């Protein structure tokens, strides 16, 4: 059985590495990075170790995981505060627009009221009755043109009033939406703050059990910097490329991959190997990653920019025209990322699948990912109501 490296052994190994490295000042940063990488590798207990070692992380691993979670929650709280400031700015601007709209509405209401009173009291009817008093056809035409212009002007006043009223209602509706978003945002902030304080307290408690707090603090700092400088940009790059490629998935809907139950019901089957080959043909990035279909989950494992990444997600049929991709797990170099980071990625990148890109008449009825194959159950909706739903 391979020997499990302890925290003391890891520290001794690092001291030996440091004593054996002779470098000048310009190389010092890179050398320190390598030292931290070696220590992290030892702490993470490389994959050659028994599986049970992964299930029972060391104290140092646990502290590093808690520290990364804490820093990601802090980053999320910062983004929430920025979003709150933007919402408050939007609400203040909407208040100004509403006040301005009230002044416009007051003036327009006065004009509209005058028109309404004129028709209600019969004033406009009386004017139209003057047509019958015209002495000749020319007088009749002149009077008719005048009354028609008057009527058009009346209608324009009423239409402008209705338009300004609708604009005011839309502004008020938008303001209420912003206020609701602000309330929900503050609730999210409070919940994440509670989670952050709990994680931080647990981490501080665990830190008291560490024999070398200085080395542990250095490792924590390095992990966060590594995530922010390499990990986060790498995930953004990976998901950015993947989201673009997902819109090209309809290319895999070839006749040899489609089986038909009847004229309207069909199944598109994409094997795991075909899917990986397709991705690799689209971008070099995917040559270092493997996509797997298992237990109705899409699992991505690979390397990018000298870091290990893992993504686990599921597809949900949210409508006949959309398969929404939900990320259930994100891991960076063996460390799990919190839900806040996952939500950020889902918000920024659309990894959903839209069957309508295959054909506007195709609807999705279900999806399964198992036995190394993705199967889409499709229904053809022909014109005039034939097909879908029959």
Short mmCIF file of C-alpha atoms in Angstrom, two decimals:
data_model
loop_
_atom_site.label_atom_id
_atom_site.label_comp_id
_atom_site.label_asym_id
_atom_site.label_seq_id
_atom_site.Cartn_x
_atom_site.Cartn_y
_atom_site.Cartn_z
CA UNK A 1 0.00 0.00 0.00
CA UNK A 2 1.46 3.44 -0.92
CA UNK A 3 2.49 5.51 2.06
CA UNK A 4 0.17 8.43 2.84
CA UNK A 5 2.16 11.62 3.23
CA UNK A 6 1.56 13.40 6.54
CA UNK A 7 1.64 17.14 7.11
CA UNK A 8 5.02 16.85 8.91
CA UNK A 9 6.51 14.79 6.09
CA UNK A 10 5.21 17.28 3.56
CA UNK A 11 6.83 20.16 5.43
CA UNK A 12 10.15 18.27 5.69
CA UNK A 13 10.05 17.49 1.98
CA UNK A 14 9.42 21.11 1.16
CA UNK A 15 12.34 22.25 3.35
CA UNK A 16 14.56 19.82 1.47
CA UNK A 17 13.36 21.16 -1.86
CA UNK A 18 13.96 24.73 -0.72
CA UNK A 19 17.52 23.96 0.49
CA UNK A 20 18.33 22.31 -2.84
CA UNK A 21 17.20 25.23 -4.98
CA UNK A 22 19.76 27.94 -5.75
CA UNK A 23 18.19 30.75 -7.70
CA UNK A 24 18.63 34.46 -8.29
CA UNK A 25 15.99 37.11 -7.55
CA UNK A 26 14.35 37.07 -10.98
CA UNK A 27 13.62 33.32 -10.62
CA UNK A 28 12.43 33.44 -7.03
CA UNK A 29 8.74 33.90 -7.81
CA UNK A 30 8.58 30.91 -10.16
CA UNK A 31 10.52 28.74 -7.74
CA UNK A 32 8.17 29.60 -4.87
CA UNK A 33 5.23 28.75 -7.12
CA UNK A 34 6.77 25.33 -7.77
CA UNK A 35 7.35 24.80 -4.06
CA UNK A 36 3.71 25.54 -3.30
CA UNK A 37 2.62 23.29 -6.17
CA UNK A 38 4.65 20.41 -4.70
CA UNK A 39 3.17 20.97 -1.25
CA UNK A 40 -0.36 21.14 -2.66
CA UNK A 41 0.22 17.93 -4.57
CA UNK A 42 1.36 16.21 -1.39
CA UNK A 43 -1.59 17.52 0.56
CA UNK A 44 -4.07 16.50 -2.10
CA UNK A 45 -2.75 12.92 -2.01
CA UNK A 46 -2.28 12.22 -5.69
CA UNK A 47 -4.73 9.89 -7.47
CA UNK A 48 -2.34 6.94 -7.07
CA UNK A 49 -3.34 6.74 -3.41
CA UNK A 50 -6.25 4.58 -2.27
CA UNK A 51 -9.78 5.77 -2.92
CA UNK A 52 -10.59 6.01 0.77
CA UNK A 53 -7.98 8.74 1.14
CA UNK A 54 -10.08 10.97 -1.11
CA UNK A 55 -13.19 10.33 0.97
CA UNK A 56 -11.45 11.30 4.19
CA UNK A 57 -9.51 14.51 3.49
CA UNK A 58 -6.67 15.50 5.76
CA UNK A 59 -7.05 18.43 8.12
CA UNK A 60 -4.91 20.54 5.83
CA UNK A 61 -7.05 19.68 2.80
CA UNK A 62 -10.18 20.53 4.76
CA UNK A 63 -8.76 23.92 5.78
CA UNK A 64 -7.77 24.71 2.20
CA UNK A 65 -11.25 23.75 0.98
CA UNK A 66 -12.86 25.93 3.64
CA UNK A 67 -10.55 28.83 2.83
CA UNK A 68 -11.34 28.67 -0.90
CA UNK A 69 -15.06 28.49 -0.13
CA UNK A 70 -14.77 31.46 2.20
CA UNK A 71 -12.95 33.59 -0.37
CA UNK A 72 -15.42 32.70 -3.11
CA UNK A 73 -18.32 33.63 -0.82
CA UNK A 74 -16.57 36.93 -0.07
CA UNK A 75 -16.16 37.55 -3.82
CA UNK A 76 -19.85 36.76 -4.35
CA UNK A 77 -20.86 39.18 -1.58
CA UNK A 78 -18.77 41.89 -3.23
CA UNK A 79 -20.59 41.29 -6.53
CA UNK A 80 -23.95 41.39 -4.73
CA UNK A 81 -23.05 44.75 -3.19
CA UNK A 82 -22.11 46.08 -6.63
CA UNK A 83 -25.36 44.76 -8.05
CA UNK A 84 -27.25 46.40 -5.18
CA UNK A 85 -25.62 49.76 -5.94
CA UNK A 86 -26.63 49.44 -9.59
CA UNK A 87 -30.21 48.59 -8.63
CA UNK A 88 -30.37 51.59 -6.29
CA UNK A 89 -29.07 53.81 -9.11
CA UNK A 90 -31.69 52.38 -11.47
CA UNK A 91 -34.47 52.96 -8.92
CA UNK A 92 -33.35 56.58 -8.35
CA UNK A 93 -33.34 57.19 -12.11
CA UNK A 94 -36.80 55.62 -12.43
CA UNK A 95 -38.08 57.90 -9.66
CA UNK A 96 -36.84 60.90 -11.64
CA UNK A 97 -38.48 59.60 -14.80
CA UNK A 98 -41.74 58.99 -12.94
CA UNK A 99 -41.78 62.51 -11.48
CA UNK A 100 -41.14 63.96 -14.94
CA UNK A 101 -43.85 61.73 -16.35
CA UNK A 102 -46.32 62.96 -13.73
CA UNK A 103 -45.83 66.54 -14.93
CA UNK A 104 -46.36 65.49 -18.55
CA UNK A 105 -49.41 63.47 -17.53
CA UNK A 106 -50.93 66.45 -15.68
CA UNK A 107 -50.68 68.62 -18.80
CA UNK A 108 -51.91 65.89 -21.12
CA UNK A 109 -54.78 65.05 -18.77
CA UNK A 110 -55.94 68.66 -18.88
CA UNK A 111 -56.04 68.62 -22.68
CA UNK A 112 -57.71 65.20 -22.78
CA UNK A 113 -60.27 66.41 -20.25
CA UNK A 114 -61.16 69.37 -22.40
CA UNK A 115 -61.72 67.07 -25.37
CA UNK A 116 -63.80 64.64 -23.34
CA UNK A 117 -65.96 67.46 -21.97
CA UNK A 118 -66.49 68.84 -25.48
CA UNK A 119 -67.88 65.52 -26.66
CA UNK A 120 -69.80 64.88 -23.44
CA UNK A 121 -71.58 68.25 -23.50
CA UNK A 122 -72.43 67.85 -27.18
CA UNK A 123 -70.23 70.76 -28.29
CA UNK A 124 -68.57 68.69 -31.01
CA UNK A 125 -71.95 67.30 -32.13
CA UNK A 126 -73.26 70.83 -32.46
CA UNK A 127 -70.31 71.79 -34.64
CA UNK A 128 -70.91 68.81 -36.91
CA UNK A 129 -74.55 69.85 -37.22
CA UNK A 130 -73.35 73.08 -38.87
CA UNK A 131 -72.73 71.02 -42.00
CA UNK A 132 -76.42 70.96 -42.57
CA UNK A 133 -76.56 74.77 -42.52
CA UNK A 134 -74.02 75.17 -45.31
CA UNK A 135 -75.39 77.40 -48.05
CA UNK A 136 -73.41 75.77 -50.88
CA UNK A 137 -71.18 72.83 -51.63
CA UNK A 138 -67.94 74.83 -51.29
CA UNK A 139 -68.92 75.99 -47.80
CA UNK A 140 -69.81 72.40 -46.98
CA UNK A 141 -66.33 71.15 -48.06
CA UNK A 142 -64.51 73.93 -46.16
CA UNK A 143 -66.51 73.27 -43.01
CA UNK A 144 -66.03 69.50 -43.38
CA UNK A 145 -62.24 69.84 -43.72
CA UNK A 146 -62.15 72.07 -40.63
CA UNK A 147 -64.22 69.66 -38.55
CA UNK A 148 -62.16 66.69 -39.72
CA UNK A 149 -58.93 68.48 -38.67
CA UNK A 150 -60.52 69.30 -35.32
CA UNK A 151 -61.54 65.67 -34.85
CA UNK A 152 -58.04 64.42 -35.74
CA UNK A 153 -56.49 66.86 -33.29
CA UNK A 154 -58.90 65.67 -30.58
CA UNK A 155 -57.98 62.06 -31.25
CA UNK A 156 -54.25 62.88 -31.21
CA UNK A 157 -54.61 64.51 -27.80
CA UNK A 158 -56.42 61.45 -26.45
CA UNK A 159 -53.90 59.05 -28.01
CA UNK A 160 -50.94 61.02 -26.62
CA UNK A 161 -52.52 60.99 -23.19
CA UNK A 162 -53.03 57.22 -23.38
CA UNK A 163 -49.45 56.74 -24.61
CA UNK A 164 -48.02 58.84 -21.77
CA UNK A 165 -50.24 57.00 -19.30
CA UNK A 166 -48.98 53.64 -20.61
CA UNK A 167 -45.41 54.92 -20.35
CA UNK A 168 -45.99 55.92 -16.72
CA UNK A 169 -47.46 52.50 -15.95
CA UNK A 170 -44.47 50.79 -17.57
CA UNK A 171 -42.05 52.93 -15.54
CA UNK A 172 -43.92 52.06 -12.36
CA UNK A 173 -43.88 48.37 -13.29
CA UNK A 174 -40.14 48.49 -13.96
CA UNK A 175 -39.56 50.22 -10.63
CA UNK A 176 -41.50 47.53 -8.79
CA UNK A 177 -39.44 44.85 -10.53
CA UNK A 178 -36.22 46.59 -9.45
CA UNK A 179 -37.51 46.87 -5.89
CA UNK A 180 -38.41 43.17 -5.85
CA UNK A 181 -34.95 42.31 -7.22
CA UNK A 182 -33.38 44.49 -4.54
CA UNK A 183 -35.33 42.70 -1.79
CA UNK A 184 -34.37 39.28 -3.16
CA UNK A 185 -30.76 40.42 -3.48
CA UNK A 186 -30.63 41.49 0.17
CA UNK A 187 -32.07 38.14 1.28
CA UNK A 188 -29.41 36.38 -0.80
CA UNK A 189 -26.74 38.58 0.74
CA UNK A 190 -27.86 37.73 4.27
CA UNK A 191 -27.97 33.99 3.54
CA UNK A 192 -24.51 33.99 1.96
CA UNK A 193 -23.14 36.08 4.82
CA UNK A 194 -24.41 33.48 7.30
CA UNK A 195 -22.79 30.72 5.25
CA UNK A 196 -19.56 32.69 5.06
CA UNK A 197 -19.41 33.27 8.82
CA UNK A 198 -20.09 29.57 9.49
CA UNK A 199 -17.34 28.43 7.10
CA UNK A 200 -14.92 30.99 8.50
CA UNK A 201 -15.61 29.94 12.10
CA UNK A 202 -15.08 26.27 11.21
CA UNK A 203 -11.84 27.10 9.41
CA UNK A 204 -10.50 29.12 12.36
CA UNK A 205 -11.35 26.23 14.65
CA UNK A 206 -9.44 23.79 12.44
CA UNK A 207 -6.47 26.15 12.13
CA UNK A 208 -5.91 25.90 15.87
CA UNK A 209 -5.07 22.22 15.39
CA UNK A 210 -2.36 22.83 12.77
CA UNK A 211 1.24 22.45 13.95
CA UNK A 212 2.65 25.04 11.51
CA UNK A 213 0.13 27.89 11.05
CA UNK A 214 2.62 30.00 9.07
CA UNK A 215 3.07 27.36 6.37
CA UNK A 216 -0.68 26.72 6.34
CA UNK A 217 -1.43 30.42 5.86
CA UNK A 218 1.07 30.54 2.99
CA UNK A 219 -0.66 27.58 1.35
CA UNK A 220 -4.08 29.17 1.76
CA UNK A 221 -2.89 32.42 0.23
CA UNK A 222 -1.27 30.62 -2.68
CA UNK A 223 -4.40 28.55 -3.36
CA UNK A 224 -6.61 31.63 -3.56
CA UNK A 225 -4.17 33.51 -5.80
CA UNK A 226 -3.82 30.43 -8.00
CA UNK A 227 -7.60 30.14 -8.31
CA UNK A 228 -8.11 33.83 -9.08
CA UNK A 229 -5.22 34.10 -11.56
CA UNK A 230 -5.49 30.71 -13.28
CA UNK A 231 -8.55 28.78 -12.16
CA UNK A 232 -11.33 31.35 -12.59
CA UNK A 233 -10.06 32.62 -15.98
CA UNK A 234 -9.64 29.00 -17.12
CA UNK A 235 -13.24 28.11 -16.25
CA UNK A 236 -14.50 31.25 -17.98
CA UNK A 237 -12.49 30.41 -21.09
CA UNK A 238 -13.64 26.78 -21.05
CA UNK A 239 -17.33 27.61 -20.59
CA UNK A 240 -17.10 30.45 -23.11
CA UNK A 241 -15.81 28.13 -25.82
CA UNK A 242 -18.23 25.35 -24.85
CA UNK A 243 -21.26 27.66 -24.96
CA UNK A 244 -20.40 28.63 -28.55
CA UNK A 245 -19.88 25.03 -29.61
CA UNK A 246 -23.22 23.98 -28.09
CA UNK A 247 -24.97 26.00 -30.80
CA UNK A 248 -23.30 23.75 -33.36
CA UNK A 249 -24.60 20.50 -31.84
CA UNK A 250 -27.34 20.22 -34.53
CA UNK A 251 -24.54 19.15 -36.88
CA UNK A 252 -24.64 15.79 -35.06
CA UNK A 253 -28.30 15.26 -36.01
CA UNK A 254 -27.42 13.10 -39.02
CA UNK A 255 -29.77 10.41 -40.44
CA UNK A 256 -27.57 7.57 -39.16
CA UNK A 257 -28.04 8.82 -35.58
CA UNK A 258 -31.82 9.12 -35.77
CA UNK A 259 -34.21 6.22 -35.24
CA UNK A 260 -37.94 6.59 -35.85
CA UNK A 261 -40.88 5.06 -34.00
CA UNK A 262 -43.42 6.53 -36.39
CA UNK A 263 -43.81 9.54 -38.66
CA UNK A 264 -43.76 11.99 -35.76
CA UNK A 265 -41.66 10.34 -32.99
CA UNK A 266 -37.89 10.07 -33.33
CA UNK A 267 -34.82 9.47 -31.15
CA UNK A 268 -31.48 11.17 -31.71
CA UNK A 269 -28.61 9.10 -30.26
CA UNK A 270 -25.15 10.66 -29.83
CA UNK A 271 -22.49 8.37 -28.43
CA UNK A 272 -19.94 9.61 -25.94
CA UNK A 273 -17.08 8.98 -28.40
CA UNK A 274 -18.85 10.84 -31.21
CA UNK A 275 -19.51 13.76 -28.90
CA UNK A 276 -15.86 13.98 -27.81
CA UNK A 277 -14.61 13.74 -31.39
CA UNK A 278 -17.05 16.46 -32.41
CA UNK A 279 -15.84 18.80 -29.67
CA UNK A 280 -12.18 18.16 -30.48
CA UNK A 281 -12.84 18.98 -34.12
CA UNK A 282 -14.26 22.33 -33.09
CA UNK A 283 -11.54 23.51 -30.70
CA UNK A 284 -8.11 22.33 -29.53
CA UNK A 285 -9.19 23.09 -25.98
CA UNK A 286 -11.30 19.93 -25.83
CA UNK A 287 -8.39 17.62 -26.67
CA UNK A 288 -7.41 17.78 -23.01
CA UNK A 289 -10.91 17.09 -21.68
CA UNK A 290 -13.23 14.09 -21.69
CA UNK A 291 -17.02 14.30 -21.71
CA UNK A 292 -18.86 11.33 -20.21
CA UNK A 293 -22.55 10.38 -20.14
CA UNK A 294 -23.54 8.45 -17.05
CA UNK A 295 -26.46 8.26 -14.63
CA UNK A 296 -28.26 11.05 -16.52
CA UNK A 297 -25.33 13.33 -15.90
CA UNK A 298 -22.83 15.06 -18.16
CA UNK A 299 -19.39 14.74 -16.59
CA UNK A 300 -16.40 16.72 -17.83
CA UNK A 301 -12.89 15.96 -16.61
CA UNK A 302 -9.68 17.34 -18.00
CA UNK A 303 -6.80 19.75 -17.75
CA UNK A 304 -6.39 23.31 -18.89
CA UNK A 305 -3.53 25.73 -18.25
CA UNK A 306 -1.87 23.11 -15.99
CA UNK A 307 -4.93 22.78 -13.76
CA UNK A 308 -7.41 19.97 -13.32
CA UNK A 309 -11.07 20.75 -13.80
CA UNK A 310 -14.23 18.76 -13.23
CA UNK A 311 -17.78 19.67 -14.16
CA UNK A 312 -20.89 17.63 -13.41
CA UNK A 313 -24.29 18.73 -14.66
CA UNK A 314 -27.74 17.63 -15.74
CA UNK A 315 -30.19 18.64 -18.44
CA UNK A 316 -33.76 19.66 -17.67
CA UNK A 317 -36.56 19.93 -20.21
CA UNK A 318 -37.89 23.39 -19.33
CA UNK A 319 -39.98 23.63 -22.52
CA UNK A 320 -40.42 21.70 -25.79
CA UNK A 321 -37.92 24.14 -27.26
CA UNK A 322 -35.22 24.23 -24.57
CA UNK A 323 -33.03 21.81 -22.61
CA UNK A 324 -31.58 23.77 -19.71
CA UNK A 325 -28.16 22.71 -18.43
CA UNK A 326 -27.72 22.86 -14.65
CA UNK A 327 -24.23 22.65 -13.14
CA UNK A 328 -24.24 20.48 -10.03
CA UNK A 329 -20.52 20.37 -9.30
CA UNK A 330 -17.41 22.39 -10.16
CA UNK A 331 -13.96 21.35 -8.98
CA UNK A 332 -10.61 23.08 -9.39
CA UNK A 333 -7.50 20.97 -8.75
CA UNK A 334 -9.56 18.72 -6.50
CA UNK A 335 -11.24 21.55 -4.56
CA UNK A 336 -15.01 21.93 -4.72
CA UNK A 337 -16.33 25.37 -5.63
CA UNK A 338 -19.35 26.74 -3.76
CA UNK A 339 -22.84 27.17 -5.16
CA UNK A 340 -22.27 30.91 -5.56
CA UNK A 341 -19.49 30.28 -8.10
CA UNK A 342 -21.63 27.71 -9.92
CA UNK A 343 -24.54 30.17 -10.12
CA UNK A 344 -22.16 32.80 -11.50
CA UNK A 345 -21.04 30.46 -14.29
CA UNK A 346 -24.62 29.45 -15.13
CA UNK A 347 -25.61 33.11 -15.33
CA UNK A 348 -22.69 34.08 -17.56
CA UNK A 349 -22.67 31.13 -19.96
CA UNK A 350 -25.57 29.47 -21.77
CA UNK A 351 -24.87 25.73 -22.06
CA UNK A 352 -28.45 24.84 -22.90
CA UNK A 353 -29.53 22.94 -26.00
CA UNK A 354 -32.23 24.24 -28.33
CA UNK A 355 -33.83 21.53 -30.54
CA UNK A 356 -35.31 24.23 -32.74
CA UNK A 357 -31.82 24.73 -34.16
CA UNK A 358 -32.18 21.31 -35.80
CA UNK A 359 -35.56 22.26 -37.22
CA UNK A 360 -38.21 24.77 -36.20
CA UNK A 361 -40.78 21.96 -36.27
CA UNK A 362 -38.95 19.78 -33.73
CA UNK A 363 -39.89 19.62 -30.05
CA UNK A 364 -38.03 17.75 -27.33
CA UNK A 365 -39.92 15.34 -25.10
CA UNK A 366 -37.11 13.93 -22.98
CA UNK A 367 -33.40 13.24 -22.59
CA UNK A 368 -31.34 10.43 -21.08
CA UNK A 369 -27.59 10.16 -20.56
CA UNK A 370 -26.57 6.59 -19.83
CA UNK A 371 -24.45 3.74 -21.18
CA UNK A 372 -22.08 6.26 -22.80
CA UNK A 373 -24.83 7.71 -24.99
CA UNK A 374 -27.03 10.79 -25.06
CA UNK A 375 -30.55 10.13 -26.31
CA UNK A 376 -33.01 12.86 -27.24
CA UNK A 377 -36.66 11.94 -27.74
CA UNK A 378 -38.03 14.28 -30.37
CA UNK A 379 -41.47 15.02 -31.75
CA UNK A 380 -42.14 16.56 -35.14
CA UNK A 381 -44.75 19.32 -35.19
CA UNK A 382 -46.03 19.58 -38.75
CA UNK A 383 -47.98 22.61 -40.01
CA UNK A 384 -51.75 22.87 -39.49
CA UNK A 385 -51.57 21.14 -36.11
CA UNK A 386 -50.37 17.75 -37.30
CA UNK A 387 -47.69 15.87 -35.37
CA UNK A 388 -46.97 17.38 -31.98
CA UNK A 389 -49.37 16.40 -29.27
CA UNK A 390 -50.97 13.66 -31.41
#
